[in-house]
Amino acid sequence: MTEQEEVEITFPEGESPVDKFYKWHAAEMKDLEENGPKKRRGRKPSKKQYFTYITDQAIIAYNFEPSWSKRNRVFKEFINYPFNKLVENIYHTFRFSYFDVPYEDVKAEVVAFLTEKIGKFKEGKGKAFSYFSIVAKNYLIIQNNANYAKRKQRTELNVVDDTRNLAGEAALSDHQEALKDFTNQWCDWYDENLNKVFSNKRDIIVADTIIELFRMRDNIENFNKKALYILIRERTGLKTQNITKVINVMKRDYAKMWTIYNKSGHIIGNA
């Protein structure tokens, strides 16, 4: 997938986002017919693209559209095929092998998951292709690994450990539940205060991406630091040093708020 330039759309007031999109699309198609394809940055695509800047704009219109009938129309005509093709390519590229249902069922399930997460994509914060590629890949990885674990569990259990520390396990479980609740509160707090903590647009993009990864943490297989940096770089297109600066600020806030949470059970917004 080659990088595309951002496309700004401006239309008269009073029209719905999907109506605006269709007007823009008609004008865009007319311009392409009369003047040919516009020159865009990046390598020349080796084959016909299925997920383009038009798909991005359709997703943005879908997210802002209040009418379900119009959302369904733009999804059917401009989003459904790119989502299906994206899942198809990822599935066959990584060769997931631990699904017990037909491939078409798996594809439909992942497309449904992408549709559920479509509202998380924000205009101006990276390409839709990169974002939904990561979401689809992580979802397939976690489901594939879960299916593999189920197969292992079907084997006969021969040994039962009678030396378990039940009190310790209960304490650990309580800690994990508290950490989960705290992290959810921390993500919500950062969503509301992102523009107060960071003023630089580049830093805001990085921070927003990190928050989204925290929300997706149950679907992320590899928590290796290097792997997470790669995910963030793919999502933002920024360099490691830009990401590290933001991470250090968020780590500081996370530690401070965790201390407050342990005392009160709530996050106090004084980061």
mmCIF file of C-alpha atoms in Angstrom:
data_model
loop_
_atom_site.group_PDB
_atom_site.id
_atom_site.type_symbol
_atom_site.label_atom_id
_atom_site.label_comp_id
_atom_site.label_asym_id
_atom_site.label_seq_id
_atom_site.Cartn_x
_atom_site.Cartn_y
_atom_site.Cartn_z
ATOM 1 C CA MET A 1 0.000 0.000 0.000
ATOM 2 C CA THR A 2 1.576 3.334 -0.989
ATOM 3 C CA GLU A 3 1.247 6.477 1.077
ATOM 4 C CA GLN A 4 -1.407 8.903 -0.059
ATOM 5 C CA GLU A 5 -1.616 12.641 0.511
ATOM 6 C CA GLU A 6 -4.270 13.867 2.916
ATOM 7 C CA VAL A 7 -7.415 15.030 1.108
ATOM 8 C CA GLU A 8 -9.423 17.919 2.537
ATOM 9 C CA ILE A 9 -13.136 18.142 1.808
ATOM 10 C CA THR A 10 -15.131 21.349 2.240
ATOM 11 C CA PHE A 11 -18.848 21.596 1.445
ATOM 12 C CA PRO A 12 -21.772 23.934 2.106
ATOM 13 C CA GLU A 13 -23.397 23.773 5.507
ATOM 14 C CA GLY A 14 -26.599 21.808 6.041
ATOM 15 C CA GLU A 15 -25.678 18.583 4.286
ATOM 16 C CA SER A 16 -25.039 15.285 6.039
ATOM 17 C CA PRO A 17 -21.473 13.881 6.056
ATOM 18 C CA VAL A 18 -22.428 11.051 3.685
ATOM 19 C CA ASP A 19 -24.187 13.453 1.292
ATOM 20 C CA LYS A 20 -21.041 15.584 1.299
ATOM 21 C CA PHE A 21 -18.930 12.525 0.613
ATOM 22 C CA TYR A 22 -21.012 11.526 -2.410
ATOM 23 C CA LYS A 23 -20.776 15.055 -3.824
ATOM 24 C CA TRP A 24 -17.023 15.057 -3.318
ATOM 25 C CA HIS A 25 -16.716 11.580 -4.835
ATOM 26 C CA ALA A 26 -18.683 12.583 -7.944
ATOM 27 C CA ALA A 27 -16.454 15.624 -8.430
ATOM 28 C CA GLU A 28 -13.348 13.506 -7.846
ATOM 29 C CA MET A 29 -14.411 10.917 -10.419
ATOM 30 C CA LYS A 30 -15.178 13.646 -12.952
ATOM 31 C CA ASP A 31 -11.765 15.202 -12.391
ATOM 32 C CA LEU A 32 -10.055 11.827 -12.800
ATOM 33 C CA GLU A 33 -11.946 11.184 -16.016
ATOM 34 C CA GLU A 34 -11.036 14.581 -17.459
ATOM 35 C CA ASN A 35 -7.494 15.031 -16.156
ATOM 36 C CA GLY A 36 -6.296 11.550 -15.249
ATOM 37 C CA PRO A 37 -4.879 10.327 -11.900
ATOM 38 C CA LYS A 38 -3.239 12.888 -9.652
ATOM 39 C CA LYS A 39 0.424 12.490 -8.831
ATOM 40 C CA ARG A 40 0.883 11.343 -5.246
ATOM 41 C CA ARG A 41 3.887 10.783 -3.040
ATOM 42 C CA GLY A 42 5.360 7.318 -2.621
ATOM 43 C CA ARG A 43 6.127 4.428 -4.911
ATOM 44 C CA LYS A 44 3.994 3.763 -7.936
ATOM 45 C CA PRO A 45 1.562 0.955 -6.996
ATOM 46 C CA SER A 46 2.407 -2.390 -8.577
ATOM 47 C CA LYS A 47 -1.246 -3.358 -8.927
ATOM 48 C CA LYS A 48 -4.702 -1.880 -8.591
ATOM 49 C CA GLN A 49 -5.329 -0.631 -5.064
ATOM 50 C CA TYR A 50 -8.417 -1.676 -3.139
ATOM 51 C CA PHE A 51 -7.941 0.542 -0.049
ATOM 52 C CA THR A 52 -7.380 4.139 -1.182
ATOM 53 C CA TYR A 53 -7.813 7.718 -0.038
ATOM 54 C CA ILE A 54 -11.445 7.370 -1.160
ATOM 55 C CA THR A 55 -11.881 4.550 1.377
ATOM 56 C CA ASP A 56 -10.443 6.833 4.071
ATOM 57 C CA GLN A 57 -12.937 9.564 3.252
ATOM 58 C CA ALA A 58 -15.825 7.081 3.155
ATOM 59 C CA ILE A 59 -14.885 5.857 6.658
ATOM 60 C CA ILE A 60 -14.680 9.431 7.959
ATOM 61 C CA ALA A 61 -18.103 10.223 6.479
ATOM 62 C CA TYR A 62 -19.507 6.983 7.954
ATOM 63 C CA ASN A 63 -18.268 7.891 11.437
ATOM 64 C CA PHE A 64 -19.800 11.380 11.379
ATOM 65 C CA GLU A 65 -23.098 10.381 9.746
ATOM 66 C CA PRO A 66 -26.112 10.256 12.138
ATOM 67 C CA SER A 67 -28.415 8.484 9.654
ATOM 68 C CA TRP A 68 -28.130 4.694 9.787
ATOM 69 C CA SER A 69 -29.585 4.266 6.303
ATOM 70 C CA LYS A 70 -26.926 6.545 4.833
ATOM 71 C CA ARG A 71 -24.203 4.884 6.886
ATOM 72 C CA ASN A 72 -25.320 1.489 5.597
ATOM 73 C CA ARG A 73 -25.255 2.750 2.024
ATOM 74 C CA VAL A 74 -21.737 4.199 2.145
ATOM 75 C CA PHE A 75 -20.475 1.135 4.020
ATOM 76 C CA LYS A 76 -21.926 -1.244 1.430
ATOM 77 C CA GLU A 77 -20.617 0.725 -1.554
ATOM 78 C CA PHE A 78 -17.202 1.932 -0.366
ATOM 79 C CA ILE A 79 -16.051 0.182 2.834
ATOM 80 C CA ASN A 80 -17.254 -3.420 2.820
ATOM 81 C CA TYR A 81 -15.104 -4.582 -0.107
ATOM 82 C CA PRO A 82 -11.854 -2.950 1.160
ATOM 83 C CA PHE A 83 -12.433 -4.485 4.614
ATOM 84 C CA ASN A 84 -13.012 -7.946 3.103
ATOM 85 C CA LYS A 85 -9.967 -7.670 0.850
ATOM 86 C CA LEU A 86 -7.802 -6.443 3.723
ATOM 87 C CA VAL A 87 -8.772 -9.394 5.926
ATOM 88 C CA GLU A 88 -8.305 -11.812 3.033
ATOM 89 C CA ASN A 89 -4.752 -10.589 2.371
ATOM 90 C CA ILE A 90 -3.727 -10.648 6.032
ATOM 91 C CA TYR A 91 -5.218 -14.107 6.599
ATOM 92 C CA HIS A 92 -3.369 -15.648 3.646
ATOM 93 C CA THR A 93 -0.130 -13.716 4.243
ATOM 94 C CA PHE A 94 0.290 -14.938 7.841
ATOM 95 C CA ARG A 95 -1.273 -18.365 7.185
ATOM 96 C CA PHE A 96 -3.318 -18.718 10.355
ATOM 97 C CA SER A 97 -3.919 -22.450 10.785
ATOM 98 C CA TYR A 98 -5.837 -23.043 14.011
ATOM 99 C CA PHE A 99 -9.354 -22.119 12.979
ATOM 100 C CA ASP A 100 -11.915 -24.945 12.992
ATOM 101 C CA VAL A 101 -14.480 -23.061 10.891
ATOM 102 C CA PRO A 102 -14.401 -22.314 7.152
ATOM 103 C CA TYR A 103 -12.267 -19.406 5.948
ATOM 104 C CA GLU A 104 -15.316 -17.402 4.819
ATOM 105 C CA ASP A 105 -16.709 -17.552 8.365
ATOM 106 C CA VAL A 106 -13.407 -16.335 9.773
ATOM 107 C CA LYS A 107 -13.311 -13.460 7.284
ATOM 108 C CA ALA A 108 -16.875 -12.451 8.115
ATOM 109 C CA GLU A 109 -16.051 -12.476 11.837
ATOM 110 C CA VAL A 110 -12.986 -10.245 11.394
ATOM 111 C CA VAL A 111 -14.840 -7.829 9.095
ATOM 112 C CA ALA A 112 -17.556 -7.579 11.755
ATOM 113 C CA PHE A 113 -14.853 -6.784 14.331
ATOM 114 C CA LEU A 114 -13.391 -4.055 12.094
ATOM 115 C CA THR A 115 -16.873 -2.594 11.702
ATOM 116 C CA GLU A 116 -17.247 -2.587 15.489
ATOM 117 C CA LYS A 117 -13.957 -0.662 15.798
ATOM 118 C CA ILE A 118 -14.527 1.695 12.858
ATOM 119 C CA GLY A 119 -15.469 4.573 15.146
ATOM 120 C CA LYS A 120 -12.005 4.446 16.749
ATOM 121 C CA PHE A 121 -10.387 5.694 13.554
ATOM 122 C CA LYS A 122 -9.795 9.447 13.795
ATOM 123 C CA GLU A 123 -9.373 11.800 10.872
ATOM 124 C CA GLY A 124 -5.850 13.228 10.621
ATOM 125 C CA LYS A 125 -4.261 10.549 12.814
ATOM 126 C CA GLY A 126 -2.695 8.270 10.227
ATOM 127 C CA LYS A 127 -3.999 6.175 7.362
ATOM 128 C CA ALA A 128 -7.067 3.989 7.716
ATOM 129 C CA PHE A 129 -5.256 1.169 5.914
ATOM 130 C CA SER A 130 -2.465 1.033 8.518
ATOM 131 C CA TYR A 131 -4.883 1.292 11.439
ATOM 132 C CA PHE A 132 -7.281 -1.428 10.318
ATOM 133 C CA SER A 133 -4.405 -3.680 9.205
ATOM 134 C CA ILE A 134 -3.076 -3.664 12.766
ATOM 135 C CA VAL A 135 -6.541 -4.231 14.247
ATOM 136 C CA ALA A 136 -7.276 -7.154 11.906
ATOM 137 C CA LYS A 137 -3.867 -8.766 12.358
ATOM 138 C CA ASN A 138 -3.976 -8.559 16.150
ATOM 139 C CA TYR A 139 -7.507 -9.957 16.233
ATOM 140 C CA LEU A 140 -6.534 -12.924 14.048
ATOM 141 C CA ILE A 141 -3.415 -13.561 16.131
ATOM 142 C CA ILE A 142 -5.294 -13.637 19.433
ATOM 143 C CA GLN A 143 -8.070 -15.855 18.057
ATOM 144 C CA ASN A 144 -5.592 -18.194 16.388
ATOM 145 C CA ASN A 145 -3.608 -18.554 19.620
ATOM 146 C CA ALA A 146 -6.789 -19.095 21.640
ATOM 147 C CA ASN A 147 -7.847 -21.876 19.284
ATOM 148 C CA TYR A 148 -4.428 -23.482 19.626
ATOM 149 C CA ALA A 149 -4.687 -23.330 23.422
ATOM 150 C CA LYS A 150 -8.112 -25.008 23.283
ATOM 151 C CA ARG A 151 -6.656 -27.874 21.262
ATOM 152 C CA LYS A 152 -3.966 -28.384 23.871
ATOM 153 C CA GLN A 153 -6.560 -28.398 26.655
ATOM 154 C CA ARG A 154 -8.343 -31.320 25.027
ATOM 155 C CA THR A 155 -5.449 -33.589 25.949
ATOM 156 C CA GLU A 156 -5.833 -35.631 29.128
ATOM 157 C CA LEU A 157 -4.749 -33.911 32.331
ATOM 158 C CA ASN A 158 -2.422 -36.355 34.129
ATOM 159 C CA VAL A 159 -0.986 -34.243 36.940
ATOM 160 C CA VAL A 160 -2.818 -32.084 39.496
ATOM 161 C CA ASP A 161 -0.708 -29.632 41.500
ATOM 162 C CA ASP A 162 -1.813 -29.815 45.162
ATOM 163 C CA THR A 163 0.771 -27.291 46.341
ATOM 164 C CA ARG A 164 -1.010 -24.200 44.999
ATOM 165 C CA ASN A 165 -0.911 -21.004 47.068
ATOM 166 C CA LEU A 166 -4.602 -20.111 46.959
ATOM 167 C CA ALA A 167 -4.205 -16.972 49.094
ATOM 168 C CA GLY A 168 -1.442 -15.725 46.838
ATOM 169 C CA GLU A 169 -3.489 -16.467 43.741
ATOM 170 C CA ALA A 170 -6.453 -14.554 45.177
ATOM 171 C CA ALA A 171 -4.236 -11.553 45.954
ATOM 172 C CA LEU A 172 -2.785 -11.647 42.453
ATOM 173 C CA SER A 173 -6.277 -11.815 40.963
ATOM 174 C CA ASP A 174 -7.376 -8.792 43.020
ATOM 175 C CA HIS A 175 -4.296 -6.873 41.894
ATOM 176 C CA GLN A 176 -4.942 -7.700 38.243
ATOM 177 C CA GLU A 177 -8.565 -6.581 38.495
ATOM 178 C CA ALA A 178 -7.500 -3.320 40.165
ATOM 179 C CA LEU A 179 -4.862 -2.735 37.497
ATOM 180 C CA LYS A 180 -7.411 -3.365 34.756
ATOM 181 C CA ASP A 181 -9.882 -0.901 36.294
ATOM 182 C CA PHE A 182 -7.143 1.697 36.825
ATOM 183 C CA THR A 183 -5.878 1.373 33.254
ATOM 184 C CA ASN A 184 -9.396 1.880 31.893
ATOM 185 C CA GLN A 185 -9.778 5.020 34.028
ATOM 186 C CA TRP A 186 -6.341 6.233 32.934
ATOM 187 C CA CYS A 187 -7.274 5.820 29.255
ATOM 188 C CA ASP A 188 -10.542 7.728 29.779
ATOM 189 C CA TRP A 189 -8.688 10.515 31.604
ATOM 190 C CA TYR A 190 -6.134 10.857 28.823
ATOM 191 C CA ASP A 191 -8.887 10.906 26.182
ATOM 192 C CA GLU A 192 -10.424 13.921 27.943
ATOM 193 C CA ASN A 193 -7.135 15.724 28.719
ATOM 194 C CA LEU A 194 -4.973 14.848 25.719
ATOM 195 C CA ASN A 195 -4.841 18.423 24.409
ATOM 196 C CA LYS A 196 -3.982 19.728 27.875
ATOM 197 C CA VAL A 197 -1.054 17.363 28.415
ATOM 198 C CA PHE A 198 0.352 17.805 24.890
ATOM 199 C CA SER A 199 0.209 20.890 22.676
ATOM 200 C CA ASN A 200 2.250 19.593 19.733
ATOM 201 C CA LYS A 201 0.084 17.876 17.068
ATOM 202 C CA ARG A 202 2.735 15.196 16.523
ATOM 203 C CA ASP A 203 2.827 14.368 20.253
ATOM 204 C CA ILE A 204 -0.983 14.201 20.361
ATOM 205 C CA ILE A 205 -0.995 11.659 17.512
ATOM 206 C CA VAL A 206 1.554 9.475 19.350
ATOM 207 C CA ALA A 207 -0.305 9.717 22.673
ATOM 208 C CA ASP A 208 -3.640 8.887 21.054
ATOM 209 C CA THR A 209 -2.070 5.824 19.421
ATOM 210 C CA ILE A 210 -0.614 4.646 22.751
ATOM 211 C CA ILE A 211 -4.019 5.033 24.428
ATOM 212 C CA GLU A 212 -5.614 2.942 21.676
ATOM 213 C CA LEU A 213 -2.985 0.216 22.179
ATOM 214 C CA PHE A 214 -3.807 0.187 25.897
ATOM 215 C CA ARG A 215 -7.488 -0.274 25.035
ATOM 216 C CA MET A 216 -6.562 -3.116 22.643
ATOM 217 C CA ARG A 217 -4.207 -4.745 25.157
ATOM 218 C CA ASP A 218 -6.276 -7.939 25.444
ATOM 219 C CA ASN A 219 -5.844 -8.464 21.695
ATOM 220 C CA ILE A 220 -2.106 -7.827 21.560
ATOM 221 C CA GLU A 221 -0.041 -10.995 21.548
ATOM 222 C CA ASN A 222 3.477 -9.596 21.880
ATOM 223 C CA PHE A 223 4.205 -7.038 24.607
ATOM 224 C CA ASN A 224 7.900 -6.924 23.695
ATOM 225 C CA LYS A 225 9.073 -3.302 23.795
ATOM 226 C CA LYS A 226 10.535 -3.421 20.291
ATOM 227 C CA ALA A 227 7.353 -4.931 18.841
ATOM 228 C CA LEU A 228 5.192 -2.242 20.462
ATOM 229 C CA TYR A 229 7.441 0.508 19.110
ATOM 230 C CA ILE A 230 7.023 -0.987 15.644
ATOM 231 C CA LEU A 231 3.221 -0.946 16.050
ATOM 232 C CA ILE A 232 3.301 2.707 17.104
ATOM 233 C CA ARG A 233 5.630 3.665 14.248
ATOM 234 C CA GLU A 234 3.353 1.900 11.741
ATOM 235 C CA ARG A 235 0.329 3.729 13.109
ATOM 236 C CA THR A 236 1.900 7.223 13.317
ATOM 237 C CA GLY A 237 4.666 7.222 10.708
ATOM 238 C CA LEU A 238 6.933 8.958 13.246
ATOM 239 C CA LYS A 239 10.470 8.220 14.406
ATOM 240 C CA THR A 240 11.436 6.428 17.629
ATOM 241 C CA GLN A 241 12.747 9.562 19.354
ATOM 242 C CA ASN A 242 9.403 11.335 18.838
ATOM 243 C CA ILE A 243 7.595 8.353 20.367
ATOM 244 C CA THR A 244 9.977 7.981 23.333
ATOM 245 C CA LYS A 245 9.461 11.594 24.433
ATOM 246 C CA VAL A 246 5.707 11.096 24.666
ATOM 247 C CA ILE A 247 6.011 7.689 26.347
ATOM 248 C CA ASN A 248 8.180 9.180 29.116
ATOM 249 C CA VAL A 249 5.495 11.772 29.914
ATOM 250 C CA MET A 250 2.748 9.163 29.926
ATOM 251 C CA LYS A 251 4.811 6.785 32.102
ATOM 252 C CA ARG A 252 5.248 9.574 34.656
ATOM 253 C CA ASP A 253 1.494 10.248 34.722
ATOM 254 C CA TYR A 254 0.698 6.533 34.881
ATOM 255 C CA ALA A 255 2.921 6.013 37.949
ATOM 256 C CA LYS A 256 1.594 9.123 39.713
ATOM 257 C CA MET A 257 -2.039 8.230 39.091
ATOM 258 C CA TRP A 258 -1.496 4.602 40.125
ATOM 259 C CA THR A 259 -0.322 5.825 43.537
ATOM 260 C CA ILE A 260 -3.427 8.003 43.855
ATOM 261 C CA TYR A 261 -5.683 5.157 42.709
ATOM 262 C CA ASN A 262 -4.282 2.767 45.328
ATOM 263 C CA LYS A 263 -5.299 5.246 48.024
ATOM 264 C CA SER A 264 -8.687 6.392 46.716
ATOM 265 C CA GLY A 265 -9.812 3.926 44.049
ATOM 266 C CA HIS A 266 -10.141 6.804 41.573
ATOM 267 C CA ILE A 267 -7.885 8.906 39.376
ATOM 268 C CA ILE A 268 -7.501 12.535 40.446
ATOM 269 C CA GLY A 269 -6.880 14.742 37.437
ATOM 270 C CA ASN A 270 -3.765 16.509 38.599
ATOM 271 C CA ALA A 271 -1.187 14.981 36.265
#
